[in-house]
Amino acid sequence: MQLLPGFRDFYPDDCARRNYILETWRSVARRYGFVEFDGPVLEPIELYKKKSGGELVGQLFDFTDKGERHVALRPEMTPTLARMVAARERDFKKPLKWFCVPQFFRYEKQQRGRLREFYQLNCDILGEPSPAADAELVAVVIDLLRGFGLGEKDFVVRLSSRTAWQEFFARAGGQPEDEYEFFQIVDKAERNPPEKTDAALAKFGLTAQQVLDFMRSKTATAELAPILADLTARGLGGFVEIDYAIVRGLAYYTGVVFEVFDRSKNERALAGGGRYDKLLSLMSDGKTDLPALGFGMGDVVLANLINDTPAAKAQLDAWLARERAADVYVVIAKEERRPEALALVQRLRDAGQRTDFPLTAAKIGKQFQTAEQLGARIAVLVGDEWPQVKVKTLATREEQFIAADAVLACFQPST
Ligand code: HAM
C-alpha cells in the first residue's frame, strides 16, 4: 500500500529529528513563561469556515461522520484556542501565555516546505493590548530559531501591520467590508504579474504600482515603532525588518502581522502570525472580548533550513548522537551467568542508565561490536570472574576489574 501524498512515515531517525524540533520548541516556549494546552483533532467545519477564511477553507480535510456531522481535521489552532478561552475566560488570570505543538492537516499541493500533514508550534498571548505583548511574541520567535543554532544571518522577521493597509485603503475610498478582499490582493501582489494585480484592484480605483510603492516604504508606523524599540532594548533589533508586503492570508488578523523567512529566500515562510483582537468576541457572540495575538511555526520549512545551515546541522547531529547513544552495554561472556547479568542490567536501568544487553547467546566479539554500534560509553563484562566484572570504557579502551556491587558507583545518573 502506498503512503498518501503529503503524509510522512517517521522511522526512528525521522522520529528523532522530529522530536529534536518539538523538544526545542517546548523548552524555549517554557523559558518565556508559556504553558502548554491542546484541543481536539476533529472540529465542526463551521469553526474554520467562519473564522479562518481565505485559502485554508479550500484546503480542509473534511467529511461527514456517522452522526451526520460535517467535520474537519484541524488545519490550524487559532479558532480552537479562541473557542476554548472564550468558554472559560474567567478561570484564567490575564494575560494568558499559552503554547501548543499540534499536528495539522491541509489539503495543499505537496511541494518543498508544504505537506498535507505537519507539526506547528503555536504561541499565543491573550488579554494584553499593549505593544509589549507584540514584542514579547516576536522575541520568542527569534529565540526559538536561535535555539536551533540559527542566527541573524540565517533568518529575518518581517514585521507589518494590517492597520497600515486599512488606513491606505480608507484613504483611497475603500469600504471596511471590502478590506479582506483587498488584503488578499495585497498578499499576492509580489507574486502575481502587475497586470493581474491591476485588474483585481481596478474596482477599488487603485493600481498595482500604488500598492507596490506603499509596500516598499520601510518607515515604521506609530503602531510598530514601540515594538521595534522594545526588541532593540533586548538586543534583538537586528533580526527584524519593516516589510509591508506581509499582510497574512487568514481572515481574523486585525493589526500587527509578521512572517519569518530565511535570509536567502530559498524557503517558504518559517512562521507567521499577528494580532486577532476581534476573534474571541466573534467566537462568543460578543460575550468575551479579549485582545489576542500569536503565531505558528511549522516543522517542515524549519527542518529544511536546519539541514542547509552548517552550524544548525552540527547542533542537530550532536543532539542525535547523544539521543541515540546507550550508556552501558552488559556483555554476557558466560551464558551460565545470565541471571546475574540480568540482575545487573535491572539495577543499572533502575538507576537511570540507558542499558542494553544481548537477548540471546552471542560471541563476545559480536557483543562488543553491538556495544560500539549502539554508541555505548561503557561495556560491563559478566563472566568467569564473577562477582567481579570487567568495566571497559569503549572510547579509550581502558578497563578494570571491580566488584559487581560497585558498578553503579562508576556511573553518574543520566540527566
Ligand atoms: P499559517 O501562516 O497558516 O498560520 O501557518 C504558519 C506556519 O505553518 C507557516 O509559516 C509554515 O511554516 C507552516 N505551514 C503552514 N502550512 C503548512 C503546510 N501545508 N506544510 C508545512 N508547513 C506548513 C497559522 O496557521 C496561524 N493559525 C498561526 C497563528 C497562531 N496566528 C495566531 N496564532
Coordinates of C-alpha atoms and ligand atoms in Angstrom, one line a residue:
M1 CA 0.0 0.0 0.0
Q2 CA 1.3 3.5 -0.9
L3 CA 1.7 6.3 1.5
L4 CA -0.8 9.1 0.8
P5 CA 0.8 12.1 -0.9
G6 CA 2.0 14.7 1.5
F7 CA 2.0 12.3 4.5
R8 CA 5.1 11.0 6.3
D9 CA 6.3 7.8 7.9
F10 CA 8.5 8.5 10.9
Y11 CA 11.2 5.8 11.0
P12 CA 13.3 6.1 14.2
D13 CA 15.8 8.5 12.7
D14 CA 12.9 10.7 11.3
C15 CA 11.2 10.5 14.7
A16 CA 14.4 11.6 16.5
R17 CA 14.7 14.6 14.1
R18 CA 11.1 15.5 14.7
N19 CA 11.5 15.2 18.5
Y20 CA 14.5 17.5 18.4
I21 CA 12.3 20.2 16.9
L22 CA 9.4 19.5 19.2
E23 CA 11.5 19.4 22.3
T24 CA 13.5 22.6 21.4
W25 CA 10.2 24.4 20.8
R26 CA 8.8 23.3 24.1
S27 CA 11.9 24.2 26.1
V28 CA 12.1 27.7 24.6
A29 CA 8.4 28.4 24.9
R30 CA 8.5 27.4 28.6
R31 CA 11.6 29.6 29.1
Y32 CA 9.4 32.5 28.1
G33 CA 6.6 31.6 30.5
F34 CA 4.2 30.0 28.0
V35 CA 2.2 27.0 29.3
E36 CA 1.1 24.1 27.1
F37 CA -2.5 23.3 26.1
D38 CA -4.1 21.1 23.5
G39 CA -7.5 20.6 21.8
P40 CA -9.3 18.0 19.6
V41 CA -8.0 16.9 16.2
L42 CA -11.6 17.0 14.8
E43 CA -13.8 20.1 14.9
P44 CA -17.1 21.1 13.3
I45 CA -16.3 22.5 9.8
E46 CA -18.1 25.8 10.6
L47 CA -15.3 26.7 13.0
Y48 CA -12.9 27.1 10.1
K49 CA -15.4 28.2 7.5
K50 CA -16.4 31.2 9.7
K51 CA -13.1 32.0 11.4
S52 CA -10.1 31.1 9.3
G53 CA -11.3 32.2 5.8
G54 CA -9.2 32.5 2.7
E55 CA -7.3 29.7 1.1
L56 CA -7.5 27.5 4.2
V57 CA -11.2 26.7 3.7
G58 CA -10.4 25.1 0.3
Q59 CA -7.7 23.0 1.9
L60 CA -9.7 21.3 4.6
F61 CA -9.7 17.5 5.1
D62 CA -13.4 17.3 5.8
F63 CA -16.0 14.6 5.9
T64 CA -19.4 13.7 7.3
D65 CA -19.1 11.5 10.4
K66 CA -21.5 8.6 11.4
G67 CA -23.7 11.1 13.3
E68 CA -24.2 13.2 10.1
R69 CA -21.9 16.0 11.4
H70 CA -19.8 17.8 8.9
V71 CA -16.3 17.8 10.5
A72 CA -12.7 18.7 9.5
L73 CA -9.3 17.5 10.7
R74 CA -7.7 20.6 12.3
P75 CA -5.7 22.7 9.8
E76 CA -4.7 25.3 12.5
M77 CA -5.2 26.0 16.2
T78 CA -6.3 29.6 16.4
P79 CA -10.1 29.1 16.1
T80 CA -9.9 26.2 18.7
L81 CA -7.9 28.3 21.1
A82 CA -10.3 31.2 20.7
R83 CA -13.3 28.8 21.4
M84 CA -11.6 27.3 24.4
V85 CA -10.6 30.6 26.0
A86 CA -14.0 32.3 25.3
A87 CA -15.7 29.3 27.0
R88 CA -13.8 29.7 30.3
E89 CA -12.3 33.1 30.1
R90 CA -13.0 34.0 33.8
D91 CA -11.0 31.0 35.0
F92 CA -7.7 32.4 33.8
K93 CA -5.5 35.2 35.0
K94 CA -4.6 37.7 32.2
P95 CA -2.5 37.8 30.2
L96 CA -2.6 34.2 29.2
K97 CA 0.6 32.9 27.6
W98 CA -0.3 29.5 26.0
F99 CA 1.6 27.3 23.6
C100 CA 0.8 24.0 21.8
V101 CA 2.5 21.7 19.3
P102 CA -0.3 20.1 17.3
Q103 CA -0.3 18.0 14.1
F104 CA -2.3 19.7 11.3
F105 CA -3.8 18.6 8.1
R106 CA -4.2 20.8 5.0
Y107 CA -5.0 19.5 1.5
E108 CA -2.3 21.5 -0.2
K109 CA -0.2 20.8 -3.3
Q110 CA 2.7 18.8 -2.0
Q111 CA 6.0 20.8 -2.6
R112 CA 9.2 21.9 -0.8
G113 CA 8.1 23.3 2.6
R114 CA 4.5 22.2 2.1
L115 CA 3.0 18.9 3.1
R116 CA -0.5 17.7 3.8
E117 CA 0.4 16.8 7.4
F118 CA 2.8 18.8 9.6
Y119 CA 3.5 19.9 13.1
Q120 CA 3.2 23.5 14.2
L121 CA 4.3 25.3 17.3
N122 CA 1.7 28.0 18.3
C123 CA 2.5 30.6 21.0
D124 CA -0.4 33.0 21.8
I125 CA -0.9 35.8 24.3
L126 CA -4.5 36.7 25.2
G127 CA -5.8 39.6 27.2
E128 CA -3.0 42.1 26.6
P129 CA -3.4 45.1 24.2
S130 CA 0.0 46.7 24.8
P131 CA 2.7 46.6 22.1
A132 CA 4.9 45.0 24.8
A133 CA 3.0 41.7 24.1
D134 CA 3.7 42.0 20.3
A135 CA 7.4 42.5 21.2
E136 CA 7.4 39.5 23.6
L137 CA 5.9 37.4 20.8
V138 CA 8.4 38.4 18.2
A139 CA 11.2 37.9 20.8
V140 CA 10.1 34.3 21.4
V141 CA 10.0 33.6 17.7
I142 CA 13.6 34.9 17.4
D143 CA 14.8 32.9 20.4
L144 CA 13.0 29.7 19.2
L145 CA 15.1 29.9 16.0
R146 CA 18.2 30.8 17.9
G147 CA 17.5 27.7 19.9
F148 CA 18.3 25.6 16.8
G149 CA 21.7 27.4 16.2
L150 CA 20.2 29.8 13.6
G151 CA 21.4 33.4 13.7
E152 CA 20.9 36.9 12.4
K153 CA 22.4 36.0 9.0
D154 CA 20.1 33.0 8.6
F155 CA 16.6 34.4 9.2
V156 CA 14.6 37.7 9.4
V157 CA 11.3 38.7 11.0
R158 CA 9.3 40.8 8.5
L159 CA 7.0 43.0 10.6
S160 CA 4.0 44.7 9.1
S161 CA 0.5 45.9 10.0
R162 CA -2.9 45.4 8.6
T163 CA -3.8 48.7 10.3
A164 CA -1.4 50.5 8.0
W165 CA -3.1 48.8 5.0
Q166 CA -6.6 49.6 6.4
E167 CA -5.6 53.3 6.5
F168 CA -4.1 53.1 3.0
F169 CA -7.4 51.5 1.7
A170 CA -9.6 54.0 3.5
R171 CA -7.6 57.0 2.1
A172 CA -8.3 55.5 -1.4
G173 CA -12.0 55.5 -0.6
G174 CA -12.2 51.7 0.2
Q175 CA -15.0 50.4 2.4
P176 CA -14.4 48.3 5.5
E177 CA -16.4 45.4 4.1
D178 CA -14.1 45.1 1.2
E179 CA -10.9 45.2 3.3
Y180 CA -10.3 41.4 3.4
E181 CA -10.6 41.1 -0.4
F182 CA -8.1 44.0 -0.7
F183 CA -5.7 42.2 1.8
Q184 CA -5.8 39.1 -0.3
I185 CA -4.9 41.0 -3.4
V186 CA -2.0 42.7 -1.5
D187 CA -0.9 39.3 -0.1
K188 CA -0.3 38.1 -3.7
A189 CA 0.9 41.4 -5.2
E190 CA 4.6 40.4 -5.1
R191 CA 4.0 37.0 -6.6
N192 CA 1.4 37.9 -9.3
P193 CA 2.2 39.8 -12.5
P194 CA 1.3 43.6 -12.2
E195 CA -1.5 43.3 -14.9
K196 CA -3.3 40.7 -12.8
T197 CA -3.0 42.9 -9.6
D198 CA -4.1 46.0 -11.7
A199 CA -7.2 44.1 -12.9
A200 CA -8.1 42.9 -9.3
L201 CA -7.6 46.5 -7.9
A202 CA -9.5 48.3 -10.6
K203 CA -12.8 48.2 -8.8
F204 CA -11.2 50.0 -5.8
G205 CA -9.7 52.7 -8.1
L206 CA -6.2 51.5 -7.1
T207 CA -3.2 50.3 -9.2
A208 CA -0.5 47.7 -8.7
Q209 CA 2.1 50.5 -8.7
Q210 CA 0.4 52.3 -5.8
V211 CA 0.3 49.1 -3.7
L212 CA 3.9 48.2 -4.5
D213 CA 5.1 51.7 -3.7
F214 CA 3.5 51.5 -0.3
M215 CA 4.8 48.0 0.2
R216 CA 8.4 49.2 -0.3
S217 CA 8.2 52.1 2.2
K218 CA 10.1 50.9 5.2
T219 CA 9.0 53.5 7.8
A220 CA 7.6 52.1 11.0
T221 CA 4.1 53.4 11.8
A222 CA 3.2 54.6 15.3
E223 CA 1.9 51.1 16.0
L224 CA 5.1 49.4 15.0
A225 CA 7.7 51.8 16.4
P226 CA 7.3 50.8 20.1
I227 CA 7.7 47.1 19.2
L228 CA 10.9 47.8 17.4
A229 CA 12.2 49.9 20.3
D230 CA 11.3 47.0 22.8
L231 CA 13.2 44.5 20.6
T232 CA 16.1 46.8 20.2
A233 CA 16.3 47.1 24.0
R234 CA 16.6 43.3 24.2
G235 CA 19.4 43.3 21.7
L236 CA 17.2 41.6 19.1
G237 CA 16.6 44.6 16.7
G238 CA 18.9 43.1 14.1
F239 CA 16.5 40.2 13.5
V240 CA 13.6 42.5 12.4
E241 CA 12.7 44.5 9.3
I242 CA 9.6 46.5 8.5
D243 CA 8.0 45.0 5.4
Y244 CA 4.5 46.0 4.3
A245 CA 4.4 43.1 1.8
I246 CA 3.3 41.0 4.7
V247 CA -0.5 41.0 5.2
R248 CA -1.2 37.3 6.0
G249 CA -3.8 35.2 4.3
L250 CA -6.1 34.3 7.2
A251 CA -9.2 36.3 7.8
Y252 CA -9.0 37.0 11.5
Y253 CA -5.9 39.2 11.8
T254 CA -6.6 42.8 12.8
G255 CA -3.4 44.8 13.4
V256 CA 0.3 43.9 13.7
V257 CA 1.2 40.9 11.5
F258 CA 4.6 39.3 10.8
E259 CA 6.2 36.4 9.0
V260 CA 9.7 34.9 9.4
F261 CA 11.8 34.0 6.3
D262 CA 15.2 32.5 5.7
R263 CA 17.6 35.3 4.6
S264 CA 18.5 33.6 1.4
K265 CA 14.8 33.4 0.5
N266 CA 15.1 29.8 -0.6
E267 CA 12.2 28.7 1.5
R268 CA 8.5 29.4 2.2
A269 CA 7.7 31.2 5.5
L270 CA 9.1 29.6 8.6
A271 CA 6.4 31.2 10.8
G272 CA 3.6 33.7 10.6
G273 CA 1.2 35.4 13.0
G274 CA -0.2 38.6 14.4
R275 CA -3.0 40.2 16.3
Y276 CA -6.5 38.9 16.1
D277 CA -8.2 41.2 18.6
K278 CA -11.8 40.6 17.4
L279 CA -11.8 36.8 17.2
L280 CA -12.8 36.0 20.7
S281 CA -15.7 38.4 20.6
L282 CA -16.8 36.9 17.2
M283 CA -16.5 33.4 18.7
S284 CA -18.6 34.2 21.7
D285 CA -21.2 36.4 20.0
G286 CA -19.8 39.4 21.9
K287 CA -19.8 37.8 25.4
T288 CA -16.0 37.7 25.7
D289 CA -13.9 40.5 24.3
L290 CA -10.1 39.8 24.7
P291 CA -7.3 41.2 22.6
A292 CA -5.1 38.4 21.3
L293 CA -2.1 37.7 19.3
G294 CA 0.0 34.7 18.3
F295 CA 2.0 32.8 15.6
G296 CA 2.5 29.4 14.2
M297 CA 5.9 27.9 13.2
G298 CA 5.9 24.7 11.1
D299 CA 8.4 21.8 11.3
V300 CA 8.8 21.3 7.6
V301 CA 10.4 24.5 6.5
L302 CA 12.4 24.7 9.7
A303 CA 13.9 21.2 9.1
N304 CA 15.0 22.3 5.6
L305 CA 16.7 25.4 6.9
I306 CA 18.4 23.4 9.7
N307 CA 19.8 21.0 7.1
D308 CA 21.1 23.7 4.9
T309 CA 22.8 25.7 7.7
P310 CA 26.1 24.1 8.8
A311 CA 26.1 25.4 12.4
A312 CA 22.4 24.4 12.9
K313 CA 23.1 21.0 11.3
A314 CA 26.1 20.4 13.6
Q315 CA 23.9 21.1 16.6
L316 CA 21.2 18.7 15.4
D317 CA 23.8 16.0 14.7
A318 CA 25.3 16.3 18.2
W319 CA 21.9 16.1 19.7
L320 CA 21.0 13.0 17.6
A321 CA 24.3 11.3 18.7
R322 CA 23.5 12.0 22.3
E323 CA 19.9 10.8 21.9
R324 CA 20.8 7.5 20.2
A325 CA 23.7 6.5 22.5
A326 CA 23.3 3.9 25.1
D327 CA 25.1 4.4 28.4
V328 CA 26.1 0.9 29.2
Y329 CA 26.2 -2.5 27.3
V330 CA 26.3 -5.6 29.5
V331 CA 28.4 -8.2 27.7
I332 CA 27.5 -11.8 28.8
A333 CA 30.7 -13.7 28.4
K334 CA 29.4 -16.8 30.1
E335 CA 25.8 -17.9 29.5
E336 CA 25.7 -19.5 32.9
R337 CA 26.0 -16.0 34.4
R338 CA 22.9 -14.7 32.5
P339 CA 20.8 -14.5 35.7
E340 CA 23.4 -12.4 37.5
A341 CA 23.8 -10.3 34.3
L342 CA 20.0 -9.7 34.2
A343 CA 20.0 -8.6 37.8
L344 CA 22.8 -6.1 37.0
V345 CA 21.0 -4.8 33.9
Q346 CA 17.9 -4.3 36.0
R347 CA 19.9 -2.3 38.7
L348 CA 21.6 -0.2 36.1
R349 CA 18.2 0.6 34.4
D350 CA 16.6 1.4 37.8
A351 CA 19.5 3.8 38.4
G352 CA 18.5 5.6 35.2
Q353 CA 21.3 4.2 32.9
R354 CA 20.4 3.5 29.3
T355 CA 21.4 -0.1 29.3
D356 CA 21.3 -2.8 26.7
F357 CA 22.4 -6.4 26.5
P358 CA 22.2 -9.5 24.2
L359 CA 18.8 -11.1 24.3
T360 CA 20.2 -14.4 23.2
A361 CA 23.7 -16.0 23.4
A362 CA 26.3 -14.4 21.2
K363 CA 30.1 -14.4 20.7
I364 CA 31.9 -11.9 22.9
G365 CA 33.4 -10.1 19.8
K366 CA 29.9 -9.7 18.3
Q367 CA 28.6 -8.3 21.6
F368 CA 31.4 -5.7 21.7
Q369 CA 30.5 -4.8 18.1
T370 CA 26.9 -4.2 19.1
A371 CA 28.0 -2.1 22.0
E372 CA 30.0 0.1 19.7
Q373 CA 27.1 0.3 17.2
L374 CA 24.8 1.4 20.0
G375 CA 27.2 4.2 20.9
A376 CA 27.6 2.8 24.5
R377 CA 30.2 4.6 26.6
I378 CA 30.9 1.6 28.8
A379 CA 30.8 -2.1 28.4
V380 CA 30.4 -4.3 31.6
L381 CA 31.6 -7.9 31.0
V382 CA 30.0 -10.5 33.2
G383 CA 31.9 -13.8 33.0
D384 CA 34.2 -16.2 34.9
E385 CA 35.5 -13.6 37.3
W386 CA 32.0 -13.1 38.9
P387 CA 31.3 -11.5 41.4
Q388 CA 34.0 -9.3 39.8
V389 CA 33.1 -7.7 36.4
K390 CA 35.3 -6.1 33.8
V391 CA 34.3 -2.4 33.1
K392 CA 35.6 -1.1 29.8
T393 CA 35.5 2.5 28.6
L394 CA 34.9 2.0 24.9
A395 CA 36.4 5.2 23.6
T396 CA 39.7 4.8 25.4
R397 CA 39.7 1.0 25.7
E398 CA 40.7 1.4 29.4
E399 CA 39.5 -1.5 31.5
Q400 CA 39.4 -2.5 35.1
F401 CA 38.0 -5.3 37.3
I402 CA 35.7 -4.2 40.0
A403 CA 33.1 -5.9 42.3
A404 CA 29.7 -6.1 40.6
D405 CA 28.1 -4.4 43.6
A406 CA 30.4 -1.4 43.0
V407 CA 29.5 -1.0 39.3
L408 CA 26.7 1.5 40.0
A409 CA 29.0 3.8 41.7
C410 CA 31.1 4.2 38.5
F411 CA 28.2 6.0 36.8
Q412 CA 26.7 9.4 37.2
P413 CA 23.0 9.2 36.9
S414 CA 21.8 10.2 33.4
T415 CA 20.4 13.7 33.1
Ligands
HAM1 P1 0.0 29.9 8.8 O1 0.7 31.1 8.2 O2 -1.1 29.3 8.0 O3 -0.6 30.5 10.2 O4 1.0 28.8 9.2 C1 2.1 29.1 10.0 C2 3.3 28.3 9.6 O5 3.0 26.9 9.5 C3 3.8 28.5 8.1 O6 4.7 29.7 8.1 C4 4.6 27.3 7.8 O7 5.8 27.2 8.5 C5 3.7 26.2 8.5 N1 2.8 25.6 7.5 C6 1.6 26.1 7.1 N2 1.1 25.2 6.2 C7 1.9 24.2 6.0 C8 2.0 23.0 5.2 N3 1.0 22.7 4.4 N4 3.1 22.2 5.3 C9 4.1 22.5 6.2 N5 4.1 23.6 6.9 C10 3.0 24.4 6.9 C11 -1.4 29.8 11.0 O8 -1.7 28.6 11.0 C12 -2.0 30.7 12.2 N6 -3.0 29.9 12.8 C13 -0.8 31.0 13.1 C14 -1.3 31.8 14.3 C15 -1.3 31.3 15.6 N7 -1.7 33.0 14.3 C16 -2.1 33.4 15.5 N8 -1.8 32.4 16.4

